[in-house]
Amino acid sequence: AYLREAGNPYDAVGIDTKGVYAAALRQRGVPNSYVVDRSGAVVLTHRGAIGRHEADSLLLPAIRAAV
């Protein structure tokens, strides 16, 4: 129900099997979440778990602004 109402923030998920992007983003721990805009700029970096509060207050607004 939540994804139908708020949208799925994971419609586009990249997989970095060789660790190239992890190194470029200086990833140090797991989990890390990033929102990248259409030009390729990182507009949000979030370290740690994402619950409903983080999704509503950080992730979804950043995704809406990025597209």
PDB file of N, CA and C in Angstrom:
ATOM      1  N   ALA A   1       0.820  -1.180   0.000  1.00  0.00           N
ATOM      2  CA  ALA A   1       0.000   0.000   0.000  1.00  0.00           C
ATOM      3  C   ALA A   1       0.878   1.264   0.000  1.00  0.00           C
ATOM      4  N   TYR A   2       1.922   1.254   0.808  1.00  0.00           N
ATOM      5  CA  TYR A   2       2.792   2.436   0.890  1.00  0.00           C
ATOM      6  C   TYR A   2       3.424   2.756  -0.455  1.00  0.00           C
ATOM      7  N   LEU A   3       3.949   1.761  -1.144  1.00  0.00           N
ATOM      8  CA  LEU A   3       4.591   2.016  -2.436  1.00  0.00           C
ATOM      9  C   LEU A   3       3.593   2.512  -3.467  1.00  0.00           C
ATOM     10  N   ARG A   4       2.356   2.032  -3.401  1.00  0.00           N
ATOM     11  CA  ARG A   4       1.336   2.529  -4.330  1.00  0.00           C
ATOM     12  C   ARG A   4       1.047   4.001  -4.059  1.00  0.00           C
ATOM     13  N   GLU A   5       1.029   4.389  -2.798  1.00  0.00           N
ATOM     14  CA  GLU A   5       0.713   5.773  -2.434  1.00  0.00           C
ATOM     15  C   GLU A   5       1.893   6.717  -2.672  1.00  0.00           C
ATOM     16  N   ALA A   6       3.087   6.311  -2.254  1.00  0.00           N
ATOM     17  CA  ALA A   6       4.252   7.211  -2.282  1.00  0.00           C
ATOM     18  C   ALA A   6       5.149   6.991  -3.490  1.00  0.00           C
ATOM     19  N   GLY A   7       4.963   5.893  -4.189  1.00  0.00           N
ATOM     20  CA  GLY A   7       5.847   5.570  -5.307  1.00  0.00           C
ATOM     21  C   GLY A   7       7.006   4.701  -4.842  1.00  0.00           C
ATOM     22  N   ASN A   8       7.593   3.991  -5.762  1.00  0.00           N
ATOM     23  CA  ASN A   8       8.691   3.084  -5.448  1.00  0.00           C
ATOM     24  C   ASN A   8      10.021   3.796  -5.655  1.00  0.00           C
ATOM     25  N   PRO A   9      10.752   4.082  -4.559  1.00  0.00           N
ATOM     26  CA  PRO A   9      12.029   4.771  -4.713  1.00  0.00           C
ATOM     27  C   PRO A   9      13.113   3.885  -5.325  1.00  0.00           C
ATOM     28  N   TYR A  10      12.812   2.613  -5.507  1.00  0.00           N
ATOM     29  CA  TYR A  10      13.814   1.687  -6.024  1.00  0.00           C
ATOM     30  C   TYR A  10      13.496   1.234  -7.448  1.00  0.00           C
ATOM     31  N   ASP A  11      12.773   2.062  -8.201  1.00  0.00           N
ATOM     32  CA  ASP A  11      12.470   1.729  -9.597  1.00  0.00           C
ATOM     33  C   ASP A  11      13.740   1.552 -10.410  1.00  0.00           C
ATOM     34  N   ALA A  12      14.740   2.358 -10.126  1.00  0.00           N
ATOM     35  CA  ALA A  12      16.012   2.278 -10.843  1.00  0.00           C
ATOM     36  C   ALA A  12      17.121   2.059  -9.828  1.00  0.00           C
ATOM     37  N   VAL A  13      17.661   0.858  -9.810  1.00  0.00           N
ATOM     38  CA  VAL A  13      18.719   0.509  -8.865  1.00  0.00           C
ATOM     39  C   VAL A  13      19.928   0.042  -9.667  1.00  0.00           C
ATOM     40  N   GLY A  14      21.075   0.662  -9.419  1.00  0.00           N
ATOM     41  CA  GLY A  14      22.298   0.267 -10.111  1.00  0.00           C
ATOM     42  C   GLY A  14      23.070  -0.768  -9.306  1.00  0.00           C
ATOM     43  N   ILE A  15      23.767  -1.627  -9.989  1.00  0.00           N
ATOM     44  CA  ILE A  15      24.600  -2.637  -9.341  1.00  0.00           C
ATOM     45  C   ILE A  15      26.038  -2.398  -9.760  1.00  0.00           C
ATOM     46  N   ASP A  16      26.900  -2.244  -8.767  1.00  0.00           N
ATOM     47  CA  ASP A  16      28.316  -1.927  -8.990  1.00  0.00           C
ATOM     48  C   ASP A  16      29.155  -3.166  -8.687  1.00  0.00           C
ATOM     49  N   THR A  17      29.140  -4.130  -9.599  1.00  0.00           N
ATOM     50  CA  THR A  17      29.802  -5.410  -9.335  1.00  0.00           C
ATOM     51  C   THR A  17      31.320  -5.309  -9.222  1.00  0.00           C
ATOM     52  N   LYS A  18      31.921  -4.285  -9.819  1.00  0.00           N
ATOM     53  CA  LYS A  18      33.381  -4.150  -9.772  1.00  0.00           C
ATOM     54  C   LYS A  18      33.854  -3.139  -8.725  1.00  0.00           C
ATOM     55  N   GLY A  19      32.920  -2.465  -8.053  1.00  0.00           N
ATOM     56  CA  GLY A  19      33.288  -1.519  -7.011  1.00  0.00           C
ATOM     57  C   GLY A  19      33.796  -0.181  -7.508  1.00  0.00           C
ATOM     58  N   VAL A  20      33.630   0.097  -8.787  1.00  0.00           N
ATOM     59  CA  VAL A  20      34.125   1.348  -9.368  1.00  0.00           C
ATOM     60  C   VAL A  20      33.404   2.549  -8.757  1.00  0.00           C
ATOM     61  N   TYR A  21      32.084   2.484  -8.703  1.00  0.00           N
ATOM     62  CA  TYR A  21      31.317   3.613  -8.173  1.00  0.00           C
ATOM     63  C   TYR A  21      31.472   3.719  -6.661  1.00  0.00           C
ATOM     64  N   ALA A  22      31.558   2.606  -5.977  1.00  0.00           N
ATOM     65  CA  ALA A  22      31.770   2.634  -4.526  1.00  0.00           C
ATOM     66  C   ALA A  22      33.057   3.370  -4.196  1.00  0.00           C
ATOM     67  N   ALA A  23      34.107   3.122  -4.945  1.00  0.00           N
ATOM     68  CA  ALA A  23      35.384   3.810  -4.720  1.00  0.00           C
ATOM     69  C   ALA A  23      35.261   5.294  -5.052  1.00  0.00           C
ATOM     70  N   ALA A  24      34.589   5.609  -6.140  1.00  0.00           N
ATOM     71  CA  ALA A  24      34.432   7.017  -6.538  1.00  0.00           C
ATOM     72  C   ALA A  24      33.613   7.803  -5.512  1.00  0.00           C
ATOM     73  N   LEU A  25      32.647   7.141  -4.881  1.00  0.00           N
ATOM     74  CA  LEU A  25      31.801   7.790  -3.883  1.00  0.00           C
ATOM     75  C   LEU A  25      32.380   7.693  -2.477  1.00  0.00           C
ATOM     76  N   ARG A  26      33.553   7.096  -2.362  1.00  0.00           N
ATOM     77  CA  ARG A  26      34.229   6.905  -1.079  1.00  0.00           C
ATOM     78  C   ARG A  26      33.346   6.190  -0.073  1.00  0.00           C
ATOM     79  N   GLN A  27      32.698   5.141  -0.544  1.00  0.00           N
ATOM     80  CA  GLN A  27      31.814   4.348   0.302  1.00  0.00           C
ATOM     81  C   GLN A  27      32.629   3.641   1.366  1.00  0.00           C
ATOM     82  N   ARG A  28      32.218   3.761   2.602  1.00  0.00           N
ATOM     83  CA  ARG A  28      32.976   3.175   3.699  1.00  0.00           C
ATOM     84  C   ARG A  28      32.200   2.123   4.470  1.00  0.00           C
ATOM     85  N   GLY A  29      30.936   2.086   4.318  1.00  0.00           N
ATOM     86  CA  GLY A  29      30.141   1.129   5.073  1.00  0.00           C
ATOM     87  C   GLY A  29      28.868   0.788   4.337  1.00  0.00           C
ATOM     88  N   VAL A  30      28.152  -0.110   4.916  1.00  0.00           N
ATOM     89  CA  VAL A  30      26.912  -0.566   4.307  1.00  0.00           C
ATOM     90  C   VAL A  30      25.825  -0.399   5.349  1.00  0.00           C
ATOM     91  N   PRO A  31      24.640  -0.003   5.046  1.00  0.00           N
ATOM     92  CA  PRO A  31      24.196   0.379   3.708  1.00  0.00           C
ATOM     93  C   PRO A  31      24.451   1.847   3.409  1.00  0.00           C
ATOM     94  N   ASN A  32      24.618   2.148   2.162  1.00  0.00           N
ATOM     95  CA  ASN A  32      24.718   3.517   1.659  1.00  0.00           C
ATOM     96  C   ASN A  32      23.693   3.660   0.554  1.00  0.00           C
ATOM     97  N   SER A  33      23.043   4.806   0.535  1.00  0.00           N
ATOM     98  CA  SER A  33      22.067   5.091  -0.515  1.00  0.00           C
ATOM     99  C   SER A  33      22.430   6.415  -1.159  1.00  0.00           C
ATOM    100  N   TYR A  34      22.258   6.480  -2.452  1.00  0.00           N
ATOM    101  CA  TYR A  34      22.584   7.676  -3.216  1.00  0.00           C
ATOM    102  C   TYR A  34      21.433   7.987  -4.151  1.00  0.00           C
ATOM    103  N   VAL A  35      21.185   9.268  -4.344  1.00  0.00           N
ATOM    104  CA  VAL A  35      20.270   9.712  -5.390  1.00  0.00           C
ATOM    105  C   VAL A  35      21.114  10.502  -6.361  1.00  0.00           C
ATOM    106  N   VAL A  36      21.036  10.107  -7.632  1.00  0.00           N
ATOM    107  CA  VAL A  36      21.823  10.733  -8.691  1.00  0.00           C
ATOM    108  C   VAL A  36      20.849  11.376  -9.667  1.00  0.00           C
ATOM    109  N   ASP A  37      21.072  12.658  -9.988  1.00  0.00           N
ATOM    110  CA  ASP A  37      20.161  13.332 -10.907  1.00  0.00           C
ATOM    111  C   ASP A  37      20.466  12.958 -12.357  1.00  0.00           C
ATOM    112  N   ARG A  38      19.692  13.504 -13.262  1.00  0.00           N
ATOM    113  CA  ARG A  38      19.822  13.152 -14.683  1.00  0.00           C
ATOM    114  C   ARG A  38      21.172  13.524 -15.275  1.00  0.00           C
ATOM    115  N   SER A  39      21.844  14.506 -14.676  1.00  0.00           N
ATOM    116  CA  SER A  39      23.149  14.911 -15.198  1.00  0.00           C
ATOM    117  C   SER A  39      24.284  14.069 -14.618  1.00  0.00           C
ATOM    118  N   GLY A  40      23.964  13.193 -13.671  1.00  0.00           N
ATOM    119  CA  GLY A  40      24.974  12.336 -13.068  1.00  0.00           C
ATOM    120  C   GLY A  40      25.529  12.865 -11.753  1.00  0.00           C
ATOM    121  N   ALA A  41      25.000  13.978 -11.274  1.00  0.00           N
ATOM    122  CA  ALA A  41      25.465  14.544 -10.000  1.00  0.00           C
ATOM    123  C   ALA A  41      24.791  13.840  -8.833  1.00  0.00           C
ATOM    124  N   VAL A  42      25.553  13.548  -7.799  1.00  0.00           N
ATOM    125  CA  VAL A  42      25.005  12.949  -6.585  1.00  0.00           C
ATOM    126  C   VAL A  42      24.311  14.067  -5.806  1.00  0.00           C
ATOM    127  N   VAL A  43      22.998  13.930  -5.624  1.00  0.00           N
ATOM    128  CA  VAL A  43      22.236  14.967  -4.935  1.00  0.00           C
ATOM    129  C   VAL A  43      21.883  14.577  -3.504  1.00  0.00           C
ATOM    130  N   LEU A  44      22.060  13.304  -3.156  1.00  0.00           N
ATOM    131  CA  LEU A  44      21.824  12.860  -1.788  1.00  0.00           C
ATOM    132  C   LEU A  44      22.699  11.654  -1.493  1.00  0.00           C
ATOM    133  N   THR A  45      23.348  11.696  -0.362  1.00  0.00           N
ATOM    134  CA  THR A  45      24.083  10.548   0.158  1.00  0.00           C
ATOM    135  C   THR A  45      23.524  10.265   1.543  1.00  0.00           C
ATOM    136  N   HIS A  46      23.126   9.043   1.771  1.00  0.00           N
ATOM    137  CA  HIS A  46      22.590   8.664   3.084  1.00  0.00           C
ATOM    138  C   HIS A  46      23.284   7.392   3.548  1.00  0.00           C
ATOM    139  N   ARG A  47      23.904   7.463   4.704  1.00  0.00           N
ATOM    140  CA  ARG A  47      24.535   6.278   5.299  1.00  0.00           C
ATOM    141  C   ARG A  47      23.619   5.742   6.384  1.00  0.00           C
ATOM    142  N   GLY A  48      23.365   4.464   6.322  1.00  0.00           N
ATOM    143  CA  GLY A  48      22.513   3.839   7.325  1.00  0.00           C
ATOM    144  C   GLY A  48      21.212   3.352   6.729  1.00  0.00           C
ATOM    145  N   ALA A  49      20.449   2.723   7.589  1.00  0.00           N
ATOM    146  CA  ALA A  49      19.174   2.144   7.166  1.00  0.00           C
ATOM    147  C   ALA A  49      18.188   3.244   6.790  1.00  0.00           C
ATOM    148  N   ILE A  50      17.259   2.881   5.933  1.00  0.00           N
ATOM    149  CA  ILE A  50      16.202   3.808   5.548  1.00  0.00           C
ATOM    150  C   ILE A  50      14.873   3.227   6.002  1.00  0.00           C
ATOM    151  N   GLY A  51      14.284   3.900   6.964  1.00  0.00           N
ATOM    152  CA  GLY A  51      12.941   3.554   7.412  1.00  0.00           C
ATOM    153  C   GLY A  51      11.951   4.515   6.786  1.00  0.00           C
ATOM    154  N   ARG A  52      10.727   4.434   7.232  1.00  0.00           N
ATOM    155  CA  ARG A  52       9.682   5.295   6.669  1.00  0.00           C
ATOM    156  C   ARG A  52      10.016   6.778   6.848  1.00  0.00           C
ATOM    157  N   HIS A  53      10.524   7.150   8.017  1.00  0.00           N
ATOM    158  CA  HIS A  53      10.860   8.555   8.270  1.00  0.00           C
ATOM    159  C   HIS A  53      11.916   9.055   7.284  1.00  0.00           C
ATOM    160  N   GLU A  54      12.994   8.298   7.109  1.00  0.00           N
ATOM    161  CA  GLU A  54      14.060   8.695   6.179  1.00  0.00           C
ATOM    162  C   GLU A  54      13.563   8.721   4.734  1.00  0.00           C
ATOM    163  N   ALA A  55      12.727   7.771   4.393  1.00  0.00           N
ATOM    164  CA  ALA A  55      12.180   7.742   3.031  1.00  0.00           C
ATOM    165  C   ALA A  55      11.329   8.980   2.774  1.00  0.00           C
ATOM    166  N   ASP A  56      10.465   9.314   3.734  1.00  0.00           N
ATOM    167  CA  ASP A  56       9.571  10.455   3.559  1.00  0.00           C
ATOM    168  C   ASP A  56      10.303  11.793   3.614  1.00  0.00           C
ATOM    169  N   SER A  57      11.266  11.930   4.531  1.00  0.00           N
ATOM    170  CA  SER A  57      11.882  13.239   4.751  1.00  0.00           C
ATOM    171  C   SER A  57      13.131  13.483   3.921  1.00  0.00           C
ATOM    172  N   LEU A  58      13.811  12.429   3.482  1.00  0.00           N
ATOM    173  CA  LEU A  58      15.066  12.590   2.747  1.00  0.00           C
ATOM    174  C   LEU A  58      15.014  12.025   1.332  1.00  0.00           C
ATOM    175  N   LEU A  59      14.742  10.741   1.248  1.00  0.00           N
ATOM    176  CA  LEU A  59      14.895  10.022  -0.008  1.00  0.00           C
ATOM    177  C   LEU A  59      13.888  10.460  -1.081  1.00  0.00           C
ATOM    178  N   LEU A  60      12.609  10.416  -0.759  1.00  0.00           N
ATOM    179  CA  LEU A  60      11.603  10.747  -1.768  1.00  0.00           C
ATOM    180  C   LEU A  60      11.696  12.197  -2.244  1.00  0.00           C
ATOM    181  N   PRO A  61      11.896  13.187  -1.351  1.00  0.00           N
ATOM    182  CA  PRO A  61      12.074  14.552  -1.853  1.00  0.00           C
ATOM    183  C   PRO A  61      13.285  14.697  -2.779  1.00  0.00           C
ATOM    184  N   ALA A  62      14.375  14.014  -2.459  1.00  0.00           N
ATOM    185  CA  ALA A  62      15.567  14.089  -3.306  1.00  0.00           C
ATOM    186  C   ALA A  62      15.318  13.456  -4.664  1.00  0.00           C
ATOM    187  N   ILE A  63      14.592  12.348  -4.681  1.00  0.00           N
ATOM    188  CA  ILE A  63      14.275  11.686  -5.950  1.00  0.00           C
ATOM    189  C   ILE A  63      13.366  12.584  -6.787  1.00  0.00           C
ATOM    190  N   ARG A  64      12.369  13.180  -6.162  1.00  0.00           N
ATOM    191  CA  ARG A  64      11.454  14.066  -6.906  1.00  0.00           C
ATOM    192  C   ARG A  64      12.208  15.255  -7.493  1.00  0.00           C
ATOM    193  N   ALA A  65      13.144  15.798  -6.730  1.00  0.00           N
ATOM    194  CA  ALA A  65      13.916  16.956  -7.205  1.00  0.00           C
ATOM    195  C   ALA A  65      14.902  16.560  -8.313  1.00  0.00           C
ATOM    196  N   ALA A  66      15.347  15.305  -8.299  1.00  0.00           N
ATOM    197  CA  ALA A  66      16.370  14.861  -9.247  1.00  0.00           C
ATOM    198  C   ALA A  66      15.812  14.544 -10.627  1.00  0.00           C
ATOM    199  N   VAL A  67      14.531  14.249 -10.714  1.00  0.00           N
ATOM    200  CA  VAL A  67      13.960  13.855 -12.014  1.00  0.00           C
ATOM    201  C   VAL A  67      13.253  14.957 -12.731  1.00  0.00           C
TER     202      VAL A  67
END
